[in-house]
Short mmCIF file of C-alpha atoms in Angstrom, two decimals:
data_model
loop_
_atom_site.label_atom_id
_atom_site.label_comp_id
_atom_site.label_asym_id
_atom_site.label_seq_id
_atom_site.Cartn_x
_atom_site.Cartn_y
_atom_site.Cartn_z
CA MET A 1 0.33 1.63 18.78
CA ILE A 2 0.63 2.60 22.56
CA ARG A 3 0.97 6.30 21.61
CA GLU A 4 -2.49 6.25 20.01
CA ASN A 5 -3.85 4.65 23.35
CA ILE A 6 -2.16 7.33 25.38
CA GLU A 7 -3.66 10.03 22.92
CA LYS A 8 -7.13 8.55 23.34
CA ALA A 9 -6.94 8.37 27.09
CA VAL A 10 -5.52 12.03 27.46
CA LYS A 11 -8.38 13.19 25.10
CA GLU A 12 -11.00 11.39 27.26
CA ALA A 13 -9.44 12.82 30.53
CA LEU A 14 -9.53 16.39 29.10
CA GLY A 15 -13.16 15.88 28.09
CA ALA A 16 -13.82 15.01 31.70
CA PHE A 17 -12.66 18.35 32.64
CA GLY A 18 -14.63 20.05 29.97
CA ALA A 19 -11.65 20.65 27.64
CA THR A 20 -12.87 18.85 24.73
CA ASP A 21 -11.56 21.05 21.87
CA VAL A 22 -8.00 21.31 23.09
CA SER A 23 -5.17 20.40 20.54
CA PHE A 24 -2.18 18.60 22.20
CA VAL A 25 0.53 16.17 20.98
CA VAL A 26 1.95 12.85 22.46
CA GLU A 27 5.53 12.54 21.33
CA ARG A 28 8.82 10.92 22.23
CA PRO A 29 10.62 13.02 24.98
CA GLY A 30 14.17 14.33 24.52
CA SER A 31 15.45 11.79 26.87
CA PHE A 32 14.53 8.29 28.20
CA GLU A 33 14.95 10.06 31.81
CA HIS A 34 11.56 11.75 30.96
CA GLY A 35 9.88 8.37 30.00
CA ASP A 36 8.91 6.82 26.63
CA TYR A 37 6.25 9.53 25.68
CA ALA A 38 5.30 12.98 26.81
CA THR A 39 2.34 15.33 26.33
CA ASN A 40 1.78 19.10 26.41
CA ALA A 41 -1.92 18.51 27.01
CA ALA A 42 -1.81 20.31 30.31
CA LEU A 43 -0.14 23.20 28.94
CA ALA A 44 -2.66 23.64 26.08
CA ALA A 45 -5.67 22.76 28.54
CA GLY A 46 -4.40 25.43 30.97
CA LYS A 47 -5.20 28.19 28.62
CA PHE A 48 -8.63 26.76 27.72
CA LEU A 49 -9.51 26.18 31.41
CA LYS A 50 -7.89 29.33 32.61
CA LYS A 51 -5.91 27.29 35.24
CA ASN A 52 -2.12 26.85 36.12
CA PRO A 53 -0.77 24.20 33.73
CA LYS A 54 1.04 22.55 36.58
CA GLU A 55 -2.27 22.15 38.40
CA VAL A 56 -4.01 20.89 35.34
CA ALA A 57 -1.14 18.32 34.87
CA GLU A 58 -1.48 17.00 38.24
CA LEU A 59 -5.40 16.56 37.76
CA LEU A 60 -4.77 14.89 34.51
CA THR A 61 -2.00 12.55 35.91
CA LYS A 62 -4.44 11.57 38.71
CA GLU A 63 -7.32 10.97 36.17
CA LEU A 64 -4.92 8.84 33.93
CA GLN A 65 -3.41 6.61 36.58
CA GLY A 66 -3.96 2.87 35.79
CA LYS A 67 -6.23 3.66 32.83
CA ILE A 68 -3.56 3.02 30.00
CA GLU A 69 -2.71 -0.61 29.20
CA GLY A 70 0.99 -0.88 28.94
CA VAL A 71 1.94 2.27 30.93
CA GLU A 72 3.72 1.73 34.20
CA LYS A 73 4.31 5.15 35.37
CA ILE A 74 2.66 8.60 34.57
CA GLU A 75 4.18 11.83 36.25
CA THR A 76 4.23 15.55 35.80
CA ALA A 77 7.44 17.46 34.75
CA GLY A 78 8.53 20.98 34.22
CA ALA A 79 5.92 23.66 33.63
CA GLY A 80 3.05 21.29 33.02
CA PHE A 81 4.25 18.25 30.88
CA ILE A 82 3.11 14.76 31.63
CA ASN A 83 5.54 11.92 31.16
CA PHE A 84 4.47 8.25 30.50
CA THR A 85 6.97 5.42 31.11
CA LEU A 86 5.94 1.95 29.51
CA ALA A 87 5.93 -1.22 31.46
CA GLY A 88 8.53 -3.71 30.99
CA THR A 89 6.21 -6.35 29.64
CA ALA A 90 4.75 -3.81 27.17
CA VAL A 91 8.30 -3.21 25.89
CA LYS A 92 8.85 -6.98 25.53
CA ASN A 93 5.77 -7.53 23.68
CA ILE A 94 6.64 -4.78 21.25
CA VAL A 95 10.09 -6.30 20.84
CA HIS A 96 8.41 -9.57 19.80
CA GLU A 97 5.96 -7.63 17.47
CA ALA A 98 9.20 -6.36 15.78
CA HIS A 99 9.96 -9.75 14.48
CA GLU A 100 6.79 -9.90 12.27
CA LYS A 101 6.88 -9.43 8.59
CA GLU A 102 4.50 -6.60 8.67
CA TRP A 103 6.41 -4.71 11.25
CA GLY A 104 6.49 -0.93 10.62
CA SER A 105 3.37 -0.87 8.55
CA ASN A 106 0.35 1.43 9.19
CA ASP A 107 -2.95 2.28 7.55
CA LEU A 108 -2.48 5.98 6.83
CA TYR A 109 -2.97 5.59 3.16
CA LYS A 110 -5.26 2.57 3.08
CA ASN A 111 -7.39 2.23 0.04
CA LYS A 112 -5.46 5.27 -1.49
CA THR A 113 -3.65 5.16 -4.91
CA VAL A 114 -0.79 7.66 -5.25
CA MET A 115 1.20 8.25 -8.37
CA VAL A 116 4.74 9.43 -7.60
CA GLU A 117 6.69 10.97 -10.41
CA TYR A 118 10.42 11.23 -10.04
CA THR A 119 13.86 11.18 -11.55
CA ASP A 120 12.77 12.70 -14.84
CA PRO A 121 16.01 12.61 -16.74
CA ASN A 122 16.31 14.14 -20.34
CA PRO A 123 17.47 12.10 -23.33
CA PHE A 124 20.37 13.77 -24.99
CA LYS A 125 21.74 15.04 -21.68
CA VAL A 126 23.52 13.37 -18.90
CA PHE A 127 21.95 11.85 -15.77
CA HIS A 128 22.88 14.66 -13.44
CA ILE A 129 22.96 15.07 -9.63
CA GLY A 130 19.43 16.29 -9.51
CA HIS A 131 18.10 13.37 -11.19
CA LEU A 132 20.00 11.16 -8.57
CA MET A 133 18.52 13.26 -5.83
CA SER A 134 15.03 13.20 -7.23
CA ASN A 135 15.30 9.50 -7.57
CA ALA A 136 16.49 8.96 -3.97
CA ILE A 137 13.82 11.02 -2.57
CA GLY A 138 11.06 9.87 -4.88
CA GLU A 139 11.77 6.11 -4.43
CA SER A 140 11.87 6.48 -0.65
CA ILE A 141 8.48 8.50 -0.60
CA ALA A 142 7.08 5.77 -2.67
CA ARG A 143 8.22 3.03 -0.37
CA VAL A 144 7.10 5.04 2.60
CA LEU A 145 3.73 5.40 1.11
CA GLU A 146 3.49 1.58 0.33
CA GLN A 147 4.47 0.81 3.96
CA SER A 148 1.58 3.00 5.05
CA GLY A 149 -1.01 1.05 2.92
CA ALA A 150 -0.96 2.97 -0.33
CA LYS A 151 -1.03 1.62 -3.90
CA VAL A 152 1.83 3.46 -5.55
CA ILE A 153 2.28 4.00 -9.16
CA ARG A 154 5.82 4.94 -9.88
CA ALA A 155 6.05 7.42 -12.86
CA ASN A 156 8.98 8.93 -14.82
CA TYR A 157 8.57 11.99 -17.11
CA GLN A 158 11.34 12.36 -19.60
CA GLY A 159 12.08 15.39 -21.77
CA ASP A 160 12.61 13.94 -25.13
CA VAL A 161 11.83 17.07 -27.09
CA GLY A 162 12.78 20.70 -26.60
CA PRO A 163 15.53 23.09 -27.13
CA HIS A 164 18.21 20.97 -25.60
CA VAL A 165 17.33 17.98 -28.08
CA ALA A 166 17.39 20.60 -30.98
CA LYS A 167 20.86 21.61 -29.87
CA ALA A 168 22.20 18.14 -29.68
CA ILE A 169 20.80 17.27 -33.15
CA TRP A 170 22.13 20.25 -34.66
CA ARG A 171 25.65 19.50 -33.43
CA MET A 172 25.37 16.02 -34.67
CA LYS A 173 24.06 17.01 -38.07
CA ASN A 174 26.99 19.53 -38.51
CA SER A 175 29.80 17.71 -37.02
CA GLY A 176 29.21 14.05 -37.98
CA ILE A 177 29.13 12.88 -34.29
CA LYS A 178 27.80 9.27 -34.36
CA ILE A 179 25.31 8.15 -31.78
CA ALA A 180 26.76 5.15 -30.01
CA ASP A 181 25.51 5.90 -26.45
CA LEU A 182 24.15 8.61 -24.13
CA GLN A 183 27.63 10.13 -23.63
CA SER A 184 27.94 11.07 -27.47
CA SER A 185 24.56 12.76 -27.63
CA ALA A 186 25.13 14.53 -24.25
CA LYS A 187 28.63 15.71 -25.71
CA ALA A 188 26.91 17.02 -28.78
CA TYR A 189 24.33 18.99 -26.46
CA VAL A 190 27.40 20.54 -24.52
CA GLU A 191 29.36 21.45 -27.57
CA ALA A 192 26.34 23.04 -29.20
CA THR A 193 25.45 25.15 -26.08
CA ALA A 194 29.13 26.42 -26.05
CA ILE A 195 28.90 27.37 -29.88
CA VAL A 196 25.60 29.08 -29.39
CA GLU A 197 26.91 31.25 -26.56
CA ASP A 198 29.79 32.38 -28.98
CA ASN A 199 27.84 32.52 -32.17
CA PRO A 200 24.19 33.52 -31.55
CA GLU A 201 23.63 33.81 -35.29
CA VAL A 202 23.08 29.90 -35.48
CA GLN A 203 20.18 29.96 -33.09
CA PRO A 204 17.69 30.19 -35.85
CA GLN A 205 19.01 26.91 -37.43
CA ILE A 206 18.42 25.32 -33.85
CA ASP A 207 15.04 26.74 -33.91
CA GLU A 208 14.14 25.12 -37.26
CA ILE A 209 15.36 21.77 -36.16
CA ASN A 210 13.42 22.08 -33.05
CA LYS A 211 10.34 22.59 -35.19
CA LYS A 212 11.10 19.75 -37.38
CA ILE A 213 11.49 17.39 -34.29
CA TYR A 214 8.06 18.09 -33.24
CA ASP A 215 6.39 17.71 -36.81
CA ARG A 216 8.61 14.68 -37.81
CA SER A 217 9.17 16.44 -41.25
CA ASP A 218 12.85 15.60 -41.98
CA PRO A 219 14.09 12.08 -42.45
CA GLU A 220 17.64 12.86 -41.65
CA ILE A 221 16.64 14.65 -38.33
CA ASN A 222 14.21 11.84 -37.54
CA ALA A 223 17.02 9.26 -37.76
CA LEU A 224 19.53 11.20 -35.64
CA TYR A 225 16.60 11.93 -33.07
CA ASP A 226 15.50 8.27 -32.99
CA SER A 227 18.91 6.84 -32.40
CA GLY A 228 19.78 9.38 -29.74
CA ARG A 229 16.63 8.92 -27.79
CA LYS A 230 16.90 5.27 -27.84
CA ALA A 231 20.54 5.10 -26.66
CA SER A 232 19.64 7.53 -24.00
CA LEU A 233 16.75 5.82 -22.67
CA GLU A 234 18.40 2.42 -22.78
CA HIS A 235 21.17 3.80 -20.61
CA PHE A 236 18.93 5.23 -18.07
CA GLU A 237 17.22 1.91 -17.62
CA GLU A 238 20.75 0.60 -16.41
CA LEU A 239 20.99 3.35 -13.97
CA TYR A 240 17.35 2.71 -12.58
CA LYS A 241 18.32 -0.84 -12.07
CA THR A 242 21.44 0.06 -10.01
CA LEU A 243 19.43 2.48 -7.94
CA GLY A 244 16.69 -0.19 -7.33
CA THR A 245 13.76 1.52 -9.08
CA LYS A 246 11.29 -0.01 -11.37
CA PHE A 247 8.89 2.41 -12.99
CA ASP A 248 5.18 1.51 -13.67
CA CYS A 249 4.69 4.04 -16.38
CA TYR A 250 6.72 6.46 -18.52
CA PHE A 251 5.55 9.74 -19.75
CA PHE A 252 7.29 11.93 -22.46
CA GLU A 253 7.33 15.58 -23.40
CA SER A 254 6.72 14.34 -27.00
CA GLU A 255 3.43 13.06 -25.84
CA SER A 256 2.51 15.79 -23.40
CA GLY A 257 3.33 18.60 -25.72
CA PRO A 258 0.62 18.50 -28.35
CA ILE A 259 -1.98 17.75 -25.58
CA GLY A 260 -0.86 20.77 -23.72
CA LEU A 261 -0.80 22.93 -26.86
CA GLU A 262 -4.58 22.08 -27.39
CA VAL A 263 -5.39 22.73 -23.62
CA VAL A 264 -3.92 26.19 -23.83
CA LYS A 265 -5.47 27.05 -27.08
CA LYS A 266 -8.85 25.93 -25.94
CA HIS A 267 -8.99 27.78 -22.76
CA THR A 268 -8.80 31.45 -23.62
CA GLU A 269 -10.53 32.32 -20.49
CA VAL A 270 -7.30 31.39 -18.63
CA PHE A 271 -4.61 32.38 -20.95
CA GLU A 272 -4.07 35.60 -23.16
CA GLU A 273 -1.96 36.56 -26.08
CA SER A 274 1.10 38.66 -25.52
CA GLU A 275 3.59 39.85 -28.07
CA GLY A 276 2.90 36.78 -30.29
CA ALA A 277 3.15 34.23 -27.44
CA ILE A 278 0.31 32.82 -25.19
CA ILE A 279 0.90 33.47 -21.40
CA PHE A 280 -0.78 33.01 -18.20
CA ARG A 281 -0.78 36.12 -16.06
CA GLY A 282 -0.08 35.08 -12.57
CA GLU A 283 0.12 38.39 -10.94
CA ASN A 284 -3.56 38.27 -10.04
CA GLN A 285 -2.92 35.39 -7.66
CA GLY A 286 0.41 36.64 -6.27
CA LEU A 287 2.56 34.87 -8.80
CA HIS A 288 4.37 35.75 -11.87
CA THR A 289 3.53 35.62 -15.57
CA ARG A 290 4.89 32.54 -17.64
CA VAL A 291 4.77 31.84 -21.36
CA PHE A 292 2.85 28.55 -22.29
CA ILE A 293 3.17 28.76 -26.09
CA ASN A 294 6.13 30.67 -27.51
CA LYS A 295 6.30 33.03 -30.54
CA LEU A 296 7.11 29.99 -32.72
CA GLY A 297 3.69 28.39 -31.72
CA LEU A 298 5.43 25.48 -29.85
CA PRO A 299 4.51 24.51 -26.35
CA THR A 300 6.83 25.47 -23.53
CA TYR A 301 7.57 23.26 -20.49
CA GLU A 302 4.60 24.89 -18.83
CA ALA A 303 2.06 23.72 -21.67
CA LYS A 304 3.74 20.24 -21.60
CA ASP A 305 3.23 20.02 -17.79
CA LEU A 306 -0.47 20.74 -18.30
CA GLY A 307 -0.53 18.01 -20.99
CA LEU A 308 1.21 15.70 -18.46
CA ALA A 309 -1.53 16.22 -15.97
CA GLU A 310 -4.04 15.22 -18.70
CA LEU A 311 -2.04 12.14 -19.47
CA LYS A 312 -1.75 11.09 -15.92
CA LYS A 313 -5.47 11.33 -15.33
CA GLU A 314 -5.95 9.34 -18.59
CA LYS A 315 -3.37 6.68 -17.57
CA ALA A 316 -4.71 5.84 -14.05
CA ARG A 317 -7.21 6.49 -11.53
CA PHE A 318 -5.45 8.16 -8.41
CA ASP A 319 -6.15 10.09 -5.14
CA SER A 320 -3.01 12.13 -5.44
CA SER A 321 -0.02 12.85 -7.76
CA ILE A 322 3.18 13.94 -6.19
CA THR A 323 6.04 15.31 -8.25
CA ILE A 324 9.73 15.60 -7.05
CA THR A 325 11.94 18.15 -8.61
CA ALA A 326 14.47 20.77 -7.59
CA SER A 327 13.46 23.71 -5.43
CA GLU A 328 14.53 25.96 -8.24
CA GLN A 329 11.22 25.01 -9.83
CA THR A 330 9.04 25.78 -6.85
CA GLU A 331 7.73 29.02 -8.25
CA TYR A 332 7.33 27.46 -11.74
CA PHE A 333 5.10 24.74 -10.32
CA LYS A 334 2.90 27.33 -8.39
CA VAL A 335 2.03 29.09 -11.74
CA VAL A 336 1.46 25.74 -13.51
CA MET A 337 -0.91 24.49 -10.81
CA ALA A 338 -2.61 27.73 -10.57
CA ALA A 339 -3.30 27.52 -14.44
CA LEU A 340 -4.39 23.85 -14.11
CA ILE A 341 -6.77 24.35 -11.25
CA GLN A 342 -8.48 27.13 -13.34
CA ILE A 343 -8.85 24.58 -16.07
CA HIS A 344 -9.86 21.80 -13.72
CA PRO A 345 -11.24 23.01 -10.44
CA GLU A 346 -12.24 19.54 -9.61
CA TRP A 347 -8.53 18.50 -9.40
CA LYS A 348 -7.75 20.92 -6.57
CA GLY A 349 -5.61 19.27 -4.04
CA GLN A 350 -4.77 16.36 -5.99
CA PHE A 351 -1.31 17.53 -7.44
CA THR A 352 1.54 18.10 -5.10
CA HIS A 353 5.06 19.30 -5.65
CA VAL A 354 7.95 18.03 -3.23
CA SER A 355 11.09 19.99 -3.88
CA HIS A 356 14.77 19.09 -3.03
CA GLY A 357 17.71 21.14 -2.48
CA MET A 358 21.05 21.17 -4.32
CA MET A 359 24.06 19.06 -3.79
CA ARG A 360 27.19 21.15 -3.43
CA PHE A 361 30.80 20.20 -3.58
CA ALA A 362 33.89 22.24 -2.91
CA GLU A 363 33.75 24.01 -6.31
CA GLY A 364 30.08 25.02 -5.85
CA LYS A 365 26.97 24.57 -7.90
CA MET A 366 27.71 22.90 -11.19
CA SER A 367 26.07 23.48 -14.57
CA SER A 368 25.46 20.76 -17.17
CA ARG A 369 25.65 23.49 -19.86
CA LYS A 370 29.44 23.86 -19.41
CA GLY A 371 30.35 20.21 -19.35
CA ASN A 372 32.56 20.54 -16.39
CA VAL A 373 30.11 18.61 -14.25
CA ILE A 374 30.28 15.57 -11.81
CA THR A 375 27.25 13.68 -13.17
CA GLY A 376 24.97 11.45 -10.92
CA GLU A 377 26.38 8.46 -12.79
CA SER A 378 30.04 9.51 -12.33
CA LEU A 379 29.47 10.15 -8.58
CA LEU A 380 28.02 6.62 -8.18
CA MET A 381 30.97 5.16 -10.01
CA ASP A 382 33.49 7.10 -7.97
CA LEU A 383 31.91 6.08 -4.73
CA LYS A 384 31.95 2.54 -5.89
CA ASP A 385 35.55 2.60 -6.85
CA ALA A 386 36.33 4.17 -3.36
CA ALA A 387 34.26 1.42 -1.65
CA LYS A 388 36.22 -1.15 -3.44
CA GLU A 389 39.48 0.27 -2.29
CA LYS A 390 38.45 0.22 1.30
CA MET A 391 37.47 -3.39 0.90
CA LYS A 392 40.79 -4.54 -0.44
CA GLU A 393 41.98 -5.72 2.97
CA ARG A 394 38.78 -7.80 3.71
CA LYS A 395 37.91 -11.27 2.34
CA ILE A 396 34.63 -10.42 0.45
CA GLU A 397 33.42 -12.94 -2.23
CA ASP A 398 31.50 -10.46 -4.51
CA THR A 399 33.46 -7.25 -4.24
CA GLU A 400 31.85 -5.55 -7.11
CA LYS A 401 28.25 -6.25 -5.98
CA ILE A 402 29.00 -5.22 -2.33
CA ALA A 403 30.82 -2.10 -3.36
CA GLU A 404 27.81 -1.11 -5.76
CA GLN A 405 25.30 -1.57 -2.70
CA VAL A 406 27.57 0.47 -0.40
CA ALA A 407 27.90 3.25 -3.07
CA VAL A 408 24.08 3.36 -3.59
CA GLY A 409 23.65 3.37 0.25
CA ALA A 410 26.17 6.12 0.66
CA ILE A 411 24.57 8.48 -1.90
CA LYS A 412 20.98 7.78 -0.97
CA TYR A 413 21.68 8.31 2.82
CA SER A 414 23.52 11.56 2.10
CA VAL A 415 20.42 12.82 0.33
CA LEU A 416 17.83 11.34 2.78
CA ARG A 417 19.62 12.32 6.09
CA GLN A 418 17.86 15.72 6.19
CA ALA A 419 14.55 17.41 5.10
CA SER A 420 14.33 17.18 1.31
CA GLY A 421 14.18 20.97 0.68
CA LYS A 422 17.67 21.55 2.03
CA ASP A 423 20.84 21.71 0.29
CA ILE A 424 23.55 19.13 0.96
CA ILE A 425 27.33 19.59 1.30
CA PHE A 426 28.57 16.14 -0.11
CA ASP A 427 31.68 14.65 1.54
CA GLN A 428 32.86 11.48 -0.07
CA GLU A 429 34.89 10.28 2.86
CA LYS A 430 32.13 10.75 5.32
CA SER A 431 29.60 9.18 3.19
CA LEU A 432 31.51 6.03 3.05
CA SER A 433 32.47 5.90 6.67
CA VAL A 434 31.23 3.01 8.87
CA GLU A 435 31.90 5.12 12.10
CA GLY A 436 28.49 6.92 12.00
CA ASP A 437 26.09 9.15 10.24
CA SER A 438 26.29 7.34 7.02
CA GLY A 439 24.47 4.76 4.89
CA PRO A 440 27.33 2.25 5.27
CA TYR A 441 27.22 2.76 8.98
CA VAL A 442 23.61 1.57 9.06
CA GLN A 443 24.34 -1.08 6.41
CA TYR A 444 27.22 -2.50 8.72
CA ALA A 445 24.98 -2.55 11.72
CA LEU A 446 22.55 -4.73 9.86
CA VAL A 447 25.37 -6.94 8.63
CA ARG A 448 26.64 -7.31 12.23
CA ALA A 449 23.10 -8.13 13.62
CA ARG A 450 22.73 -10.89 10.97
CA ALA A 451 26.11 -12.22 11.77
CA LEU A 452 25.25 -12.48 15.46
CA LEU A 453 21.95 -14.24 14.60
CA ARG A 454 23.92 -16.85 12.45
CA ASN A 455 26.23 -17.61 15.32
CA ALA A 456 23.29 -17.72 17.80
CA ALA A 457 21.50 -20.50 15.67
CA SER A 458 23.93 -23.06 17.30
CA ALA A 459 23.82 -21.49 20.82
CA LYS A 460 21.66 -22.81 23.61
CA ILE A 461 19.03 -20.46 24.67
CA VAL A 462 18.82 -19.67 28.47
CA PRO A 463 16.42 -17.52 30.64
CA PRO A 464 17.52 -13.82 31.16
CA GLN A 465 18.07 -12.22 34.42
CA PRO A 466 15.44 -9.97 35.61
CA ALA A 467 16.13 -6.28 34.37
CA GLY A 468 14.29 -3.35 33.09
CA PRO A 469 14.15 -2.42 29.45
CA MET A 470 17.32 -1.33 27.83
CA PRO A 471 17.56 1.93 25.86
CA VAL A 472 17.92 -0.21 22.54
CA GLU A 473 14.79 -1.97 23.49
CA ARG A 474 12.82 1.27 24.12
CA LEU A 475 14.00 2.73 20.81
CA ILE A 476 12.54 -0.18 18.86
CA ILE A 477 9.05 0.88 19.79
CA TYR A 478 9.03 3.95 17.81
CA PHE A 479 9.81 2.64 14.24
CA PRO A 480 6.03 2.25 13.27
CA GLU A 481 5.24 5.72 14.22
CA VAL A 482 8.49 7.18 12.53
CA VAL A 483 7.41 5.55 9.27
CA GLU A 484 3.92 7.05 9.67
CA ARG A 485 5.11 10.48 10.31
CA ALA A 486 7.40 10.18 7.17
CA ALA A 487 4.48 9.30 5.11
CA ASN A 488 2.24 11.94 6.47
CA GLU A 489 4.85 14.66 5.92
CA LEU A 490 6.48 13.19 2.70
CA GLU A 491 9.78 13.44 4.58
CA PRO A 492 11.88 10.24 4.65
CA HIS A 493 14.48 11.75 6.61
CA TYR A 494 12.75 10.74 9.79
CA VAL A 495 13.42 7.24 9.02
CA THR A 496 17.13 7.90 8.16
CA THR A 497 17.51 9.64 11.62
CA TYR A 498 15.79 7.02 13.50
CA LEU A 499 17.87 4.18 11.75
CA THR A 500 21.07 6.08 12.75
CA GLU A 501 20.10 6.21 16.30
CA LEU A 502 19.09 2.62 16.44
CA ALA A 503 22.24 1.37 14.87
CA ALA A 504 24.24 3.52 17.30
CA ALA A 505 22.32 2.01 20.16
CA PHE A 506 22.83 -1.48 18.94
CA ASN A 507 26.52 -0.92 18.50
CA SER A 508 26.92 0.52 22.03
CA TRP A 509 25.10 -2.53 23.43
CA TYR A 510 27.09 -4.81 21.24
CA ALA A 511 30.40 -3.27 22.50
CA SER A 512 29.41 -3.40 26.17
CA GLU A 513 27.95 -6.92 26.56
CA ARG A 514 28.99 -10.32 25.24
CA MET A 515 25.93 -11.76 23.54
CA ILE A 516 27.07 -15.46 23.25
CA VAL A 517 28.71 -16.71 26.40
CA ASP A 518 30.12 -20.27 26.42
CA GLY A 519 27.70 -21.26 23.77
CA THR A 520 24.67 -19.76 25.26
CA ILE A 521 22.48 -16.67 24.61
CA THR A 522 19.60 -15.47 26.73
CA SER A 523 16.16 -15.42 25.14
CA ARG A 524 15.92 -11.76 25.79
CA SER A 525 19.05 -10.83 23.90
CA LEU A 526 18.05 -13.20 21.10
CA ALA A 527 14.65 -11.47 20.89
CA VAL A 528 16.31 -7.95 20.76
CA VAL A 529 18.76 -8.84 18.18
CA LYS A 530 16.05 -10.31 16.12
CA ALA A 531 13.97 -7.02 16.58
CA ILE A 532 16.86 -4.81 15.63
CA GLU A 533 17.66 -6.97 12.58
CA ASN A 534 14.23 -6.80 11.22
CA THR A 535 13.82 -3.20 12.04
CA LEU A 536 17.21 -2.07 10.39
CA ALA A 537 16.29 -4.26 7.32
CA LYS A 538 12.79 -2.84 7.09
CA GLY A 539 14.06 0.74 7.45
CA LEU A 540 16.70 0.35 4.83
CA GLN A 541 14.06 -1.22 2.49
CA VAL A 542 11.83 1.73 3.18
CA LEU A 543 14.55 4.11 2.11
CA GLY A 544 15.41 2.17 -0.94
CA ILE A 545 18.97 1.44 0.51
CA PRO A 546 20.50 -1.96 -0.28
CA ALA A 547 21.31 -4.52 2.38
CA PRO A 548 24.64 -6.08 1.82
CA GLU A 549 25.09 -9.65 2.89
CA GLU A 550 28.71 -8.77 4.06
CA MET A 551 30.87 -5.73 4.42
#
């Protein structure tokens, strides 16, 4: 990448002036008026050399002139910035590179194996908004890492035991609810939760069922549990297919629980007994205390997560493991990780938690405990129906398929358009708009580019008139480094922002200039459209957003 060539040349120039340990950045400036790249090297070196940054910038500019291949102009700006403008031939060459199959790839994670754990829905409960968000972020992180050379293992950890399961089974057992699908078991959970809130005296019955689920000691409960678990998992698989996710391995709390229980019992130097439970006292590390084995002798979520880490290590050899969950669990994970590293100091730095914010609607945050919830699945279905309604006036062959692709694109883009830790205010109408800042907007730009290429297939290619690089051409050059930054920071929103900008630049160019005139198209226009098409397609693929054939 040219940016790397600029960084290398600037570093060598700084070394010539004795500023070898100066940290600086080379990045895209705020406007093309300031070139294609800019650096703060002179500002940083000014402090080190005890010279005016403007003077250092002039010295560096003079030293760098003519030494960076592909750079046409180097000039100082402002208080000591240095701007770099690429030569037209360099931009042209990159545009042609953007036609390649491997466009946008990098070696940041070459020879690395990364396990990415995400989605993590719970059998016997609905697939809620948080699972949808975790899936969108996790799948895009997995793809960004793959684009950066990693071997990715997609993992899904599902809570198939625990209090929520016991509540659902208790309600089924006492009400005669038949398990036909996920909805019936989820309904049993919601009803049980409401009953327990009003009648706390039934809680011991649920606790007893919870224990029987763990030890598989009651045939009737086993049958209810097995049928409910099976129905839930089969339903989740259909959702994963819709979302474009295929997991490599599945982990379950029923597996991790017994392992975590033994780990906690074994490491008495890490845990201590308190009021009949076994806890990890986190205050010594600036954290809080959490229970790992409850008074009934059962493993809590914390112990299960310790067991999960053991299972992951047993299942695969990896350099790092990334878990995507709601930001509500950030402090929880700090405690679990602190306990894990005390048990396995050699695993330090191998487990990372990426948090996502909440999706909010007009009625505020929703709780699955009350049943009055817009689920992840129902949101997808609502978006699909709305997309079909918008397509009524158009002649589209497979409305069902396209509407589903648009719905998935709308929800994923809404989740991925900002840093993962931030909350989202979801607006259905805006999410489906093809006018800008939405998944369908980028999808439609790709459909338009492909239609243009189909029409150009029968056009005569003619030489272009001499002209400098257009803004849309100059934008194309940044795609590989945007992907690399997204991988380095585990933040796919950089790709989302870039694709929206590229789609806008393409649409602006498309509106202002006729590409095909009297059956001809210039070689330059054709090359640029091909580069845009491939970049948009690659970008959507990296985000896990479908690319409809028509819209």
